[in-house]
mmCIF file of C-alpha atoms and ligand atoms in Angstrom:
data_model
loop_
_atom_site.group_PDB
_atom_site.id
_atom_site.type_symbol
_atom_site.label_atom_id
_atom_site.label_comp_id
_atom_site.label_asym_id
_atom_site.label_seq_id
_atom_site.Cartn_x
_atom_site.Cartn_y
_atom_site.Cartn_z
ATOM 1 C CA UNK A 1146 32.863 -61.195 18.231
ATOM 2 C CA UNK A 1147 32.950 -64.762 19.593
ATOM 3 C CA UNK A 1148 30.566 -64.249 23.019
ATOM 4 C CA UNK A 1149 29.842 -68.139 25.100
ATOM 5 C CA UNK A 1150 28.313 -68.326 28.942
ATOM 6 C CA UNK A 1151 27.960 -71.039 30.210
ATOM 7 C CA UNK A 1152 27.318 -73.164 27.499
ATOM 8 C CA UNK A 1153 26.021 -77.456 27.080
ATOM 9 C CA UNK A 1154 25.538 -79.417 25.334
ATOM 10 C CA UNK A 1155 25.149 -82.539 25.112
ATOM 11 C CA UNK A 1156 24.341 -85.514 22.251
ATOM 12 C CA UNK A 1157 21.154 -87.650 22.261
ATOM 13 C CA UNK A 1158 23.781 -90.403 22.795
ATOM 14 C CA UNK A 1159 23.825 -88.501 26.365
ATOM 15 C CA UNK A 1160 28.087 -88.234 25.960
ATOM 16 C CA UNK A 1161 28.577 -84.062 27.125
ATOM 17 C CA UNK A 1162 30.641 -82.045 24.779
ATOM 18 C CA UNK A 1163 30.405 -79.101 26.793
ATOM 19 C CA UNK A 1164 30.169 -78.710 29.855
ATOM 20 C CA UNK A 1165 29.909 -74.656 30.785
ATOM 21 C CA UNK A 1166 31.650 -73.316 28.014
ATOM 22 C CA UNK A 1167 32.818 -69.477 28.817
ATOM 23 C CA UNK A 1168 35.215 -66.965 26.619
ATOM 24 C CA UNK A 1169 35.469 -64.154 24.770
ATOM 25 C CA UNK A 1170 37.035 -64.168 22.143
ATOM 26 C CA UNK A 1171 37.269 -59.860 19.863
ATOM 27 C CA UNK A 1172 37.527 -59.069 16.516
ATOM 28 C CA UNK A 1173 40.994 -59.405 15.092
ATOM 29 C CA UNK A 1174 41.464 -62.309 17.223
ATOM 30 C CA UNK A 1175 43.745 -65.327 16.603
ATOM 31 C CA UNK A 1176 42.634 -68.039 19.322
ATOM 32 C CA UNK A 1177 44.356 -71.998 18.622
ATOM 33 C CA UNK A 1178 41.807 -74.946 19.940
ATOM 34 C CA UNK A 1179 43.698 -77.236 21.671
ATOM 35 C CA UNK A 1180 43.326 -80.276 23.751
ATOM 36 C CA UNK A 1181 42.907 -84.433 22.971
ATOM 37 C CA UNK A 1182 40.971 -86.223 20.896
ATOM 38 C CA UNK A 1183 37.299 -86.595 21.907
ATOM 39 C CA UNK A 1184 37.679 -83.071 24.777
ATOM 40 C CA UNK A 1185 35.275 -81.623 22.559
ATOM 41 C CA UNK A 1186 37.029 -78.961 20.421
ATOM 42 C CA UNK A 1187 35.422 -79.961 17.782
ATOM 43 C CA UNK A 1188 32.123 -79.085 19.505
ATOM 44 C CA UNK A 1189 33.290 -75.756 20.943
ATOM 45 C CA UNK A 1190 34.705 -74.714 16.657
ATOM 46 C CA UNK A 1191 31.049 -76.098 16.100
ATOM 47 C CA UNK A 1192 28.474 -74.130 17.569
ATOM 48 C CA UNK A 1193 30.262 -71.150 16.411
ATOM 49 C CA UNK A 1194 29.260 -71.975 13.503
ATOM 50 C CA UNK A 1195 26.140 -73.157 14.403
ATOM 51 C CA UNK A 1196 27.086 -76.664 12.296
ATOM 52 C CA UNK A 1197 25.397 -77.585 16.408
ATOM 53 C CA UNK A 1198 23.139 -75.992 18.773
ATOM 54 C CA UNK A 1199 23.930 -75.578 22.268
ATOM 55 C CA UNK A 1200 21.881 -77.273 24.776
ATOM 56 C CA UNK A 1201 21.945 -74.155 27.422
ATOM 57 C CA UNK A 1202 23.773 -71.086 27.844
ATOM 58 C CA UNK A 1203 24.400 -68.045 25.363
ATOM 59 C CA UNK A 1204 25.853 -67.804 22.297
ATOM 60 C CA UNK A 1205 27.175 -64.645 20.103
ATOM 61 C CA UNK A 1206 29.429 -64.228 17.317
ATOM 62 C CA UNK A 1207 28.375 -60.090 16.045
ATOM 63 C CA UNK A 1208 25.099 -58.835 16.237
ATOM 64 C CA UNK A 1209 23.373 -62.699 15.972
ATOM 65 C CA UNK A 1210 22.395 -64.505 19.279
ATOM 66 C CA UNK A 1211 22.986 -68.942 18.167
ATOM 67 C CA UNK A 1212 20.394 -69.832 20.161
ATOM 68 C CA UNK A 1213 17.735 -67.387 19.680
ATOM 69 C CA UNK A 1214 18.774 -68.004 15.700
ATOM 70 C CA UNK A 1215 16.376 -69.544 13.554
ATOM 71 C CA UNK A 1216 17.981 -72.441 11.395
ATOM 72 C CA UNK A 1217 16.464 -70.523 8.191
ATOM 73 C CA UNK A 1218 18.998 -67.752 9.349
ATOM 74 C CA UNK A 1219 21.546 -69.705 9.357
ATOM 75 C CA UNK A 1220 22.584 -68.387 5.742
ATOM 76 C CA UNK A 1221 23.061 -65.309 7.058
ATOM 77 C CA UNK A 1222 25.582 -66.391 9.992
ATOM 78 C CA UNK A 1223 27.378 -67.970 7.353
ATOM 79 C CA UNK A 1224 28.099 -64.932 5.391
ATOM 80 C CA UNK A 1225 30.333 -63.277 8.423
ATOM 81 C CA UNK A 1226 31.428 -66.869 9.813
ATOM 82 C CA UNK A 1227 33.825 -68.120 7.023
ATOM 83 C CA UNK A 1228 34.955 -71.860 7.394
ATOM 84 C CA UNK A 1229 38.074 -74.140 6.865
ATOM 85 C CA UNK A 1230 38.517 -77.714 7.269
ATOM 86 C CA UNK A 1231 40.307 -80.650 7.639
ATOM 87 C CA UNK A 1232 39.175 -82.272 4.375
ATOM 88 C CA UNK A 1233 39.343 -79.323 2.335
ATOM 89 C CA UNK A 1234 35.335 -81.032 1.476
ATOM 90 C CA UNK A 1235 35.322 -79.328 -2.380
ATOM 91 C CA UNK A 1236 32.911 -79.867 -5.156
ATOM 92 C CA UNK A 1237 34.498 -82.037 -7.239
ATOM 93 C CA UNK A 1238 32.649 -81.862 -10.220
ATOM 94 C CA UNK A 1239 33.344 -78.383 -9.946
ATOM 95 C CA UNK A 1240 36.996 -76.198 -12.022
ATOM 96 C CA UNK A 1241 38.473 -73.965 -8.035
ATOM 97 C CA UNK A 1242 37.071 -71.122 -10.180
ATOM 98 C CA UNK A 1243 33.178 -72.606 -9.533
ATOM 99 C CA UNK A 1244 34.432 -73.658 -6.097
ATOM 100 C CA UNK A 1245 35.056 -70.606 -5.261
ATOM 101 C CA UNK A 1246 32.289 -68.339 -6.858
ATOM 102 C CA UNK A 1247 29.338 -71.169 -6.085
ATOM 103 C CA UNK A 1248 29.853 -69.494 -2.556
ATOM 104 C CA UNK A 1249 28.993 -66.218 -4.211
ATOM 105 C CA UNK A 1250 26.909 -66.978 -6.099
ATOM 106 C CA UNK A 1251 24.297 -68.365 -3.685
ATOM 107 C CA UNK A 1252 24.588 -64.399 -1.735
ATOM 108 C CA UNK A 1253 23.129 -63.215 -5.135
ATOM 109 C CA UNK A 1254 25.799 -61.427 -6.063
ATOM 110 C CA UNK A 1255 26.493 -59.878 -9.607
ATOM 111 C CA UNK A 1256 28.126 -61.617 -12.224
ATOM 112 C CA UNK A 1257 31.519 -58.811 -12.611
ATOM 113 C CA UNK A 1258 32.160 -58.855 -8.812
ATOM 114 C CA UNK A 1259 32.414 -62.320 -9.049
ATOM 115 C CA UNK A 1260 34.795 -62.511 -11.311
ATOM 116 C CA UNK A 1261 36.852 -59.888 -9.835
ATOM 117 C CA UNK A 1262 36.435 -61.003 -6.637
ATOM 118 C CA UNK A 1263 37.540 -65.249 -7.407
ATOM 119 C CA UNK A 1264 40.205 -63.720 -9.186
ATOM 120 C CA UNK A 1265 41.650 -61.518 -6.032
ATOM 121 C CA UNK A 1266 41.353 -64.043 -4.179
ATOM 122 C CA UNK A 1267 42.861 -67.234 -5.676
ATOM 123 C CA UNK A 1268 46.166 -64.557 -6.274
ATOM 124 C CA UNK A 1269 45.888 -64.148 -2.216
ATOM 125 C CA UNK A 1270 46.299 -68.221 -1.462
ATOM 126 C CA UNK A 1271 48.633 -68.332 -5.056
ATOM 127 C CA UNK A 1272 46.539 -70.164 -7.189
ATOM 128 C CA UNK A 1273 45.586 -67.700 -10.030
ATOM 129 C CA UNK A 1274 46.736 -70.041 -12.655
ATOM 130 C CA UNK A 1275 44.749 -73.160 -11.519
ATOM 131 C CA UNK A 1276 41.546 -71.199 -11.633
ATOM 132 C CA UNK A 1277 40.614 -73.747 -14.779
ATOM 133 C CA UNK A 1278 41.362 -77.055 -12.227
ATOM 134 C CA UNK A 1279 39.394 -79.109 -10.652
ATOM 135 C CA UNK A 1280 39.657 -79.987 -7.253
ATOM 136 C CA UNK A 1281 41.705 -84.238 -7.838
ATOM 137 C CA UNK A 1282 44.757 -82.168 -9.554
ATOM 138 C CA UNK A 1283 45.825 -80.403 -7.390
ATOM 139 C CA UNK A 1284 47.493 -81.023 -4.406
ATOM 140 C CA UNK A 1285 46.049 -81.852 -0.553
ATOM 141 C CA UNK A 1286 47.943 -78.390 -0.152
ATOM 142 C CA UNK A 1287 46.477 -76.517 -2.999
ATOM 143 C CA UNK A 1288 43.099 -78.384 -2.118
ATOM 144 C CA UNK A 1289 43.604 -76.436 1.421
ATOM 145 C CA UNK A 1290 44.435 -73.325 0.135
ATOM 146 C CA UNK A 1291 41.543 -73.272 -2.952
ATOM 147 C CA UNK A 1292 39.153 -73.948 0.353
ATOM 148 C CA UNK A 1293 40.644 -71.323 2.516
ATOM 149 C CA UNK A 1294 40.209 -68.700 -0.509
ATOM 150 C CA UNK A 1295 35.977 -70.350 -1.090
ATOM 151 C CA UNK A 1296 35.795 -69.919 3.260
ATOM 152 C CA UNK A 1297 36.909 -65.359 2.534
ATOM 153 C CA UNK A 1298 35.852 -64.754 -0.485
ATOM 154 C CA UNK A 1299 32.657 -63.374 0.969
ATOM 155 C CA UNK A 1300 34.444 -60.806 3.087
ATOM 156 C CA UNK A 1301 33.748 -63.442 6.942
ATOM 157 C CA UNK A 1302 34.645 -61.814 9.822
ATOM 158 C CA UNK A 1303 35.513 -64.292 11.414
ATOM 159 C CA UNK A 1304 37.191 -67.628 10.410
ATOM 160 C CA UNK A 1305 37.060 -70.638 11.545
ATOM 161 C CA UNK A 1306 39.922 -73.724 10.923
ATOM 162 C CA UNK A 1307 39.042 -77.352 12.170
ATOM 163 C CA UNK A 1308 42.950 -79.065 11.549
ATOM 164 C CA UNK A 1309 43.043 -77.530 9.117
ATOM 165 C CA UNK A 1310 46.978 -79.025 8.496
ATOM 166 C CA UNK A 1311 45.974 -82.150 9.386
ATOM 167 C CA UNK A 1312 46.562 -83.938 6.265
ATOM 168 C CA UNK A 1313 49.358 -81.982 5.323
ATOM 169 C CA UNK A 1314 53.116 -82.035 5.306
ATOM 170 C CA UNK A 1315 54.786 -79.630 7.757
ATOM 171 C CA UNK A 1316 55.972 -77.890 4.906
ATOM 172 C CA UNK A 1317 52.425 -77.543 2.949
ATOM 173 C CA UNK A 1318 51.203 -76.715 6.744
ATOM 174 C CA UNK A 1319 53.103 -73.529 7.568
ATOM 175 C CA UNK A 1320 52.386 -72.379 3.602
ATOM 176 C CA UNK A 1321 48.722 -73.157 5.003
ATOM 177 C CA UNK A 1322 49.784 -71.283 8.290
ATOM 178 C CA UNK A 1323 51.474 -67.724 6.268
ATOM 179 C CA UNK A 1324 48.334 -67.432 4.624
ATOM 180 C CA UNK A 1325 46.091 -68.285 7.462
ATOM 181 C CA UNK A 1326 48.275 -65.567 9.480
ATOM 182 C CA UNK A 1327 47.866 -63.356 6.333
ATOM 183 C CA UNK A 1328 44.191 -63.145 6.230
ATOM 184 C CA UNK A 1329 44.155 -62.327 9.908
ATOM 185 C CA UNK A 1330 46.636 -59.325 9.456
ATOM 186 C CA UNK A 1331 43.664 -57.880 7.459
ATOM 187 C CA UNK A 1332 41.691 -57.914 10.855
ATOM 188 C CA UNK A 1333 39.526 -61.376 10.188
ATOM 189 C CA UNK A 1334 39.254 -63.416 13.658
ATOM 190 C CA UNK A 1335 40.317 -66.514 13.414
ATOM 191 C CA UNK A 1336 39.383 -69.909 15.666
ATOM 192 C CA UNK A 1337 41.948 -73.053 14.273
ATOM 193 C CA UNK A 1338 41.380 -76.376 16.456
ATOM 194 C CA UNK A 1339 45.218 -78.290 16.148
ATOM 195 C CA UNK A 1340 46.932 -81.023 17.126
ATOM 196 C CA UNK A 1341 49.704 -79.480 15.268
ATOM 197 C CA UNK A 1342 52.229 -78.427 18.417
ATOM 198 C CA UNK A 1343 54.700 -77.209 16.430
ATOM 199 C CA UNK A 1344 52.529 -74.628 15.444
ATOM 200 C CA UNK A 1345 51.046 -73.188 18.335
ATOM 201 C CA UNK A 1346 54.843 -72.802 19.627
ATOM 202 C CA UNK A 1347 56.910 -71.176 16.768
ATOM 203 C CA UNK A 1348 53.956 -68.989 15.382
ATOM 204 C CA UNK A 1349 52.133 -67.990 18.449
ATOM 205 C CA UNK A 1350 48.856 -66.974 19.649
ATOM 206 C CA UNK A 1351 46.637 -67.093 21.742
ATOM 207 C CA UNK A 1352 45.286 -71.046 22.983
ATOM 208 C CA UNK A 1353 42.140 -72.033 25.039
ATOM 209 C CA UNK A 1354 43.111 -75.899 26.290
ATOM 210 C CA UNK A 1355 39.996 -78.216 26.189
ATOM 211 C CA UNK A 1356 39.465 -81.350 28.164
ATOM 212 C CA UNK A 1357 36.142 -82.862 28.998
ATOM 213 C CA UNK A 1358 33.984 -79.587 27.681
ATOM 214 C CA UNK A 1359 35.465 -77.642 29.462
ATOM 215 C CA UNK A 1360 38.561 -74.376 29.028
ATOM 216 C CA UNK A 1361 41.191 -75.264 31.126
ATOM 217 C CA UNK A 1362 43.769 -72.906 30.787
ATOM 218 C CA UNK A 1363 43.499 -69.945 28.446
ATOM 219 C CA UNK A 1364 46.890 -67.991 27.596
ATOM 220 C CA UNK A 1365 48.740 -64.941 25.165
ATOM 221 C CA UNK A 1366 50.626 -66.017 23.139
ATOM 222 C CA UNK A 1367 50.943 -69.700 24.718
ATOM 223 C CA UNK A 1368 52.464 -73.204 24.057
ATOM 224 C CA UNK A 1369 50.422 -75.559 22.938
ATOM 225 C CA UNK A 1370 51.280 -77.429 25.995
ATOM 226 C CA UNK A 1371 50.548 -81.619 25.302
ATOM 227 C CA UNK A 1372 53.109 -84.118 23.905
ATOM 228 C CA UNK A 1373 52.842 -84.144 20.755
HETATM 229 P P1 ADP B 1646 37.591 -83.078 19.279
HETATM 230 O O1 ADP B 1646 36.899 -82.162 18.032
HETATM 231 O O2 ADP B 1646 38.480 -81.881 20.951
HETATM 232 O O3 ADP B 1646 38.406 -84.566 19.114
HETATM 233 P P2 ADP B 1646 34.489 -83.749 19.631
HETATM 234 O O4 ADP B 1646 33.879 -82.950 19.610
HETATM 235 O O5 ADP B 1646 34.322 -84.409 18.477
HETATM 236 O O6 ADP B 1646 36.282 -83.288 20.308
HETATM 237 O O7 ADP B 1646 34.037 -84.196 20.204
HETATM 238 C C1 ADP B 1646 34.299 -84.312 22.211
HETATM 239 C C2 ADP B 1646 32.644 -85.200 22.901
HETATM 240 O O8 ADP B 1646 31.750 -85.467 21.966
HETATM 241 C C3 ADP B 1646 33.066 -86.902 22.016
HETATM 242 O O9 ADP B 1646 33.016 -87.492 23.357
HETATM 243 C C4 ADP B 1646 33.055 -87.650 21.313
HETATM 244 O O10 ADP B 1646 32.380 -88.768 21.074
HETATM 245 C C5 ADP B 1646 31.573 -86.754 21.029
HETATM 246 N N1 ADP B 1646 31.245 -86.804 19.871
HETATM 247 C C6 ADP B 1646 31.430 -85.291 18.896
HETATM 248 N N2 ADP B 1646 30.087 -85.686 18.372
HETATM 249 C C7 ADP B 1646 29.010 -86.257 18.300
HETATM 250 C C8 ADP B 1646 27.696 -86.746 17.614
HETATM 251 N N3 ADP B 1646 27.196 -85.755 16.400
HETATM 252 N N4 ADP B 1646 27.046 -87.429 18.761
HETATM 253 C C9 ADP B 1646 27.391 -87.970 19.700
HETATM 254 N N5 ADP B 1646 28.824 -88.003 20.011
HETATM 255 C C10 ADP B 1646 29.572 -87.081 19.756
HETATM 256 P P1 ADP B 1647 40.447 -87.714 15.694
HETATM 257 O O1 ADP B 1647 40.830 -86.303 16.392
HETATM 258 O O2 ADP B 1647 40.227 -87.970 14.647
HETATM 259 O O3 ADP B 1647 40.078 -89.021 16.442
HETATM 260 P P2 ADP B 1647 43.494 -87.206 16.219
HETATM 261 O O4 ADP B 1647 43.690 -86.798 17.307
HETATM 262 O O5 ADP B 1647 44.561 -88.787 16.241
HETATM 263 O O6 ADP B 1647 42.132 -87.817 15.572
HETATM 264 O O7 ADP B 1647 44.194 -86.598 15.260
HETATM 265 C C1 ADP B 1647 43.248 -85.931 14.559
HETATM 266 C C2 ADP B 1647 44.303 -84.743 12.979
HETATM 267 O O8 ADP B 1647 45.429 -84.576 13.824
HETATM 268 C C3 ADP B 1647 44.714 -85.691 12.204
HETATM 269 O O9 ADP B 1647 44.580 -85.869 11.351
HETATM 270 C C4 ADP B 1647 46.332 -86.186 12.511
HETATM 271 O O10 ADP B 1647 47.430 -86.727 11.964
HETATM 272 C C5 ADP B 1647 46.998 -84.390 13.926
HETATM 273 N N1 ADP B 1647 47.290 -84.699 14.655
HETATM 274 C C6 ADP B 1647 46.968 -85.966 15.433
HETATM 275 N N2 ADP B 1647 48.597 -85.195 16.402
HETATM 276 C C7 ADP B 1647 48.807 -84.861 15.862
HETATM 277 C C8 ADP B 1647 50.557 -84.915 15.746
HETATM 278 N N3 ADP B 1647 51.575 -83.949 17.246
HETATM 279 N N4 ADP B 1647 51.080 -83.489 15.409
HETATM 280 C C9 ADP B 1647 50.359 -82.791 13.235
HETATM 281 N N5 ADP B 1647 49.548 -83.600 13.576
HETATM 282 C C10 ADP B 1647 48.775 -84.628 14.450
#
């Protein structure tokens, strides 16, 4: 599903954030990406949805070759790869419904299908009753649920999450994790960068530890492995 081979990323300032990454992630896996601040976790994750381009190496996501792919093809990739951020990134002037529907409108689905699917994903995240609200009227945990609903509305095969619980209290973080686990059980591959040691140690999944732009540990059901 996701394949990286000898991937390097050098930023224009000279920093090498990926220093020979090779990894294979199969369809349906749940993978945590852990490591110290500045280790290259975000860079790794951003290269999977082509927010950053690799400087060298091979990256394949499903049928997409991210190295040869042109920028104008990136929207097609994003139909298959949903993304969730630490700070939610909802559009403040749109309602909950509109935030989610917008992701479907840009891929030109018909209005009836959009309405049905938006209500379906809202149901999955338990927030059908907040459909007319604006993001500022919601708690952080609710905003994250909406951002997850938006990320999966087009049924992507991969869901990328960059510190999805980074701004949330422990109870709310667990609610978010339970939703991600349910999405994973429905067959979606999940790749999640996190600093949350408790979650990694309790909800066991594959752990990729990144340090200095390299994968230093790749362990099924592994521990977080850092102070935390
Ligand atoms: P992490 O997510 O593990 O904190 P990052 O991938 O964000 O690590 O960063 C890895 C290294 O690359 C760090 O040294 C960081 O300062 C650098 N870096 C990240 N993004 C950029 C950028 N856009 N331009 C230049 N350097 C960057
Ligand atoms: P950055 O990568 O931007 O330098 P940090 O590494 O300090 O920032 O942390 C990124 C996010 O992860 C922050 O929101 C922080 O609150 C959270 N975080 C850091 N360490 C932990 C931890 N041990 N447990 C839970 N959350 C953490």
